[in-house]
């Protein structure tokens, strides 16, 4: 099972994840992505869903038109693990291809 | 533009929409769909996204693994319109095909 990252490791991982920050009141990380329209927002979600399903690690996310709010945590580990950092990186890469940095 | 439904019309429309109810504190309607797994939940979202995009009327929705929380309202009209009722019906039809009634 993926191990819960220490606060220090989490902070240094976040430093290399543009746009992501600690989620207030929870041991989790989050980012709001803003795209041009629903087509792009849902296109992002579709690609991220395939990544999530492949690694069997899924986001909590909310979509309202062109925005996608994502929160990542590893329930079983009670915090943030390498799985969350990897999914966050993959999401940033997908968003970057859509012009969102 | 779609017209805001009266409270009475909204209530009678909801009576024919299994699973949907008024959203507390907002003039909107909502339903939580629970599927078997992420594959089905995101499959539902993908089909509903195509319906939403085709009618240019989009949901607010949150997905956590196998659940999808949906809220529908028509921003421009300041409430619930026929567009929301139609999208809710389409979502119920898609969910029904996935065995969720």
Short mmCIF file of C-alpha atoms in Angstrom, two decimals:
data_model
loop_
_atom_site.label_atom_id
_atom_site.label_comp_id
_atom_site.label_asym_id
_atom_site.label_seq_id
_atom_site.Cartn_x
_atom_site.Cartn_y
_atom_site.Cartn_z
CA UNK A 1 0.00 0.00 0.00
CA UNK A 2 1.16 3.54 -0.69
CA UNK A 3 2.54 5.22 2.41
CA UNK A 4 1.25 8.50 3.78
CA UNK A 5 3.77 11.27 3.11
CA UNK A 6 5.12 13.31 5.98
CA UNK A 7 4.20 17.00 6.06
CA UNK A 8 7.72 17.85 4.95
CA UNK A 9 7.73 15.46 1.98
CA UNK A 10 4.26 16.67 1.03
CA UNK A 11 5.43 20.28 1.03
CA UNK A 12 8.45 19.56 -1.12
CA UNK A 13 6.33 17.57 -3.56
CA UNK A 14 3.84 20.48 -3.75
CA UNK A 15 6.68 22.86 -4.53
CA UNK A 16 7.10 20.99 -7.81
CA UNK A 17 3.38 20.93 -8.59
CA UNK A 18 2.33 24.31 -10.02
CA UNK A 19 -1.21 25.28 -9.01
CA UNK A 20 -1.60 22.69 -6.25
CA UNK A 21 -1.86 23.47 -2.55
CA UNK A 22 -2.84 21.89 0.74
CA UNK A 23 -6.61 21.56 1.14
CA UNK A 24 -7.71 23.53 4.23
CA UNK A 25 -8.99 21.32 7.04
CA UNK A 26 -7.99 18.05 5.42
CA UNK A 27 -4.83 16.12 4.75
CA UNK A 28 -5.24 16.39 1.00
CA UNK A 29 -4.05 18.46 -1.94
CA UNK A 30 -6.18 20.41 -4.38
CA UNK A 31 -6.19 22.50 -7.50
CA UNK A 32 -8.82 24.38 -9.48
CA UNK A 33 -8.35 24.13 -13.23
CA UNK A 34 -10.04 26.72 -15.44
CA UNK A 35 -10.40 25.93 -19.11
CA UNK A 36 -11.91 27.81 -22.03
CA UNK A 37 -15.24 26.01 -22.06
CA UNK A 38 -17.06 22.82 -21.10
CA UNK A 39 -15.63 20.92 -24.05
CA UNK A 40 -12.10 21.46 -22.76
CA UNK A 41 -13.00 20.92 -19.11
CA UNK A 42 -14.68 17.62 -19.81
CA UNK A 43 -11.96 16.64 -22.26
CA UNK A 44 -9.49 17.13 -19.40
CA UNK A 45 -11.66 15.05 -17.08
CA UNK A 46 -11.96 12.25 -19.63
CA UNK A 47 -8.22 11.96 -20.06
CA UNK A 48 -7.62 12.21 -16.31
CA UNK A 49 -10.31 9.56 -15.68
CA UNK A 50 -8.41 7.09 -17.85
CA UNK A 51 -5.20 7.76 -15.93
CA UNK A 52 -7.06 7.40 -12.62
CA UNK A 53 -8.73 4.16 -13.61
CA UNK A 54 -5.48 2.67 -14.91
CA UNK A 55 -3.72 3.32 -11.61
CA UNK A 56 -6.87 2.48 -9.60
CA UNK A 57 -6.56 5.78 -7.77
CA UNK A 58 -9.39 8.25 -8.22
CA UNK A 59 -9.92 11.96 -7.64
CA UNK A 60 -12.69 13.82 -5.87
CA UNK A 61 -13.67 16.45 -8.37
CA UNK A 62 -16.37 18.95 -9.13
CA UNK A 63 -17.10 20.41 -12.53
CA UNK A 64 -19.08 23.58 -13.17
CA UNK A 65 -18.98 24.50 -16.87
CA UNK A 66 -15.33 25.37 -17.56
CA UNK A 67 -13.87 24.81 -14.10
CA UNK A 68 -12.76 21.58 -12.47
CA UNK A 69 -12.00 21.54 -8.73
CA UNK A 70 -9.88 18.56 -7.80
CA UNK A 71 -9.03 17.18 -4.36
CA UNK A 72 -6.63 14.27 -4.01
CA UNK A 73 -6.02 12.09 -0.98
CA UNK A 74 -5.47 8.40 -0.33
CA UNK A 75 -8.33 7.25 1.86
CA UNK A 76 -6.67 4.00 2.98
CA UNK A 77 -3.51 5.81 4.04
CA UNK A 78 -5.31 8.67 5.81
CA UNK A 79 -3.47 11.36 3.89
CA UNK A 80 -1.49 12.18 0.80
CA UNK A 81 0.66 9.49 -0.82
CA UNK A 82 2.85 9.14 -3.86
CA UNK A 83 -0.30 8.05 -5.75
CA UNK A 84 -1.78 11.53 -5.26
CA UNK A 85 1.40 13.28 -6.33
CA UNK A 86 1.58 11.13 -9.45
CA UNK A 87 -2.05 11.80 -10.37
CA UNK A 88 -1.57 15.54 -9.76
CA UNK A 89 1.45 15.52 -12.08
CA UNK A 90 -0.51 13.66 -14.75
CA UNK A 91 -3.38 16.16 -14.45
CA UNK A 92 -0.99 19.09 -14.81
CA UNK A 93 0.50 17.48 -17.92
CA UNK A 94 -2.95 17.02 -19.48
CA UNK A 95 -3.99 20.58 -18.60
CA UNK A 96 -0.74 21.93 -20.02
CA UNK A 97 -1.53 20.31 -23.34
CA UNK A 98 -4.82 22.23 -23.26
CA UNK A 99 -2.92 25.46 -22.66
CA UNK A 100 -3.59 25.66 -18.92
CA UNK A 101 -0.42 26.04 -16.84
CA UNK B 1 -34.48 31.97 -23.37
CA UNK B 2 -35.93 29.25 -21.18
CA UNK B 3 -38.37 30.61 -18.59
CA UNK B 4 -38.00 30.05 -14.87
CA UNK B 5 -40.62 27.57 -13.68
CA UNK B 6 -43.01 28.52 -10.91
CA UNK B 7 -42.69 26.63 -7.63
CA UNK B 8 -45.86 24.72 -8.50
CA UNK B 9 -44.68 23.69 -11.97
CA UNK B 10 -41.30 22.73 -10.51
CA UNK B 11 -42.94 20.52 -7.93
CA UNK B 12 -45.12 18.74 -10.46
CA UNK B 13 -42.12 18.20 -12.74
CA UNK B 14 -40.14 16.76 -9.80
CA UNK B 15 -42.97 14.35 -9.06
CA UNK B 16 -42.18 12.70 -12.39
CA UNK B 17 -38.43 12.65 -11.80
CA UNK B 18 -37.52 9.72 -9.52
CA UNK B 19 -34.59 10.52 -7.23
CA UNK B 20 -34.60 14.28 -7.79
CA UNK B 21 -35.49 16.88 -5.19
CA UNK B 22 -35.24 20.58 -4.48
CA UNK B 23 -31.74 21.64 -3.49
CA UNK B 24 -31.84 23.19 0.00
CA UNK B 25 -31.07 26.90 0.02
CA UNK B 26 -31.10 27.30 -3.75
CA UNK B 27 -33.62 27.41 -6.52
CA UNK B 28 -32.24 24.26 -8.12
CA UNK B 29 -32.85 20.53 -8.31
CA UNK B 30 -30.44 17.77 -7.41
CA UNK B 31 -29.87 14.05 -7.33
CA UNK B 32 -27.10 11.77 -6.10
CA UNK B 33 -26.46 8.82 -8.38
CA UNK B 34 -24.63 5.80 -6.96
CA UNK B 35 -23.14 3.34 -9.40
CA UNK B 36 -21.18 0.12 -8.96
CA UNK B 37 -17.74 1.62 -9.50
CA UNK B 38 -15.81 4.48 -11.09
CA UNK B 39 -16.07 2.96 -14.54
CA UNK B 40 -19.86 3.17 -14.43
CA UNK B 41 -19.94 6.55 -12.71
CA UNK B 42 -17.66 8.13 -15.30
CA UNK B 43 -19.43 6.30 -18.11
CA UNK B 44 -22.63 7.96 -16.91
CA UNK B 45 -20.91 11.35 -16.80
CA UNK B 46 -19.51 10.92 -20.30
CA UNK B 47 -22.91 10.18 -21.79
CA UNK B 48 -24.55 12.99 -19.81
CA UNK B 49 -21.78 15.40 -20.89
CA UNK B 50 -22.61 14.78 -24.54
CA UNK B 51 -26.29 15.47 -23.89
CA UNK B 52 -25.40 18.63 -21.95
CA UNK B 53 -23.06 19.92 -24.64
CA UNK B 54 -25.56 19.23 -27.41
CA UNK B 55 -28.23 21.28 -25.66
CA UNK B 56 -25.69 23.85 -24.43
CA UNK B 57 -26.98 23.39 -20.90
CA UNK B 58 -24.52 22.05 -18.35
CA UNK B 59 -24.73 20.50 -14.89
CA UNK B 60 -22.87 21.27 -11.71
CA UNK B 61 -21.63 17.90 -10.59
CA UNK B 62 -19.22 16.26 -8.22
CA UNK B 63 -17.81 12.79 -8.59
CA UNK B 64 -16.22 10.75 -5.82
CA UNK B 65 -15.42 7.24 -7.00
CA UNK B 66 -18.82 5.64 -7.68
CA UNK B 67 -21.08 8.53 -6.75
CA UNK B 68 -22.11 11.53 -8.82
CA UNK B 69 -23.87 14.46 -7.12
CA UNK B 70 -25.70 16.60 -9.64
CA UNK B 71 -27.25 20.05 -9.22
CA UNK B 72 -29.20 21.62 -12.05
CA UNK B 73 -30.31 25.22 -12.42
CA UNK B 74 -30.46 27.76 -15.22
CA UNK B 75 -28.19 30.62 -14.23
CA UNK B 76 -29.59 33.12 -16.74
CA UNK B 77 -33.14 32.48 -15.59
CA UNK B 78 -32.36 32.56 -11.86
CA UNK B 79 -33.99 29.22 -11.21
CA UNK B 80 -35.13 25.94 -12.69
CA UNK B 81 -36.32 25.84 -16.29
CA UNK B 82 -37.49 23.24 -18.76
CA UNK B 83 -33.81 22.80 -19.75
CA UNK B 84 -33.05 21.45 -16.26
CA UNK B 85 -36.05 19.12 -16.28
CA UNK B 86 -35.03 17.79 -19.70
CA UNK B 87 -31.42 17.20 -18.61
CA UNK B 88 -32.59 15.50 -15.41
CA UNK B 89 -34.82 13.18 -17.47
CA UNK B 90 -31.94 12.36 -19.81
CA UNK B 91 -29.66 11.61 -16.83
CA UNK B 92 -32.26 9.31 -15.31
CA UNK B 93 -32.57 7.48 -18.63
CA UNK B 94 -28.80 6.98 -18.86
CA UNK B 95 -28.58 5.83 -15.23
CA UNK B 96 -31.48 3.44 -15.76
CA UNK B 97 -29.57 1.78 -18.58
CA UNK B 98 -26.75 1.25 -16.08
CA UNK B 99 -29.20 -0.39 -13.68
CA UNK B 100 -29.64 2.64 -11.39
CA UNK B 101 -33.28 3.63 -10.90
#
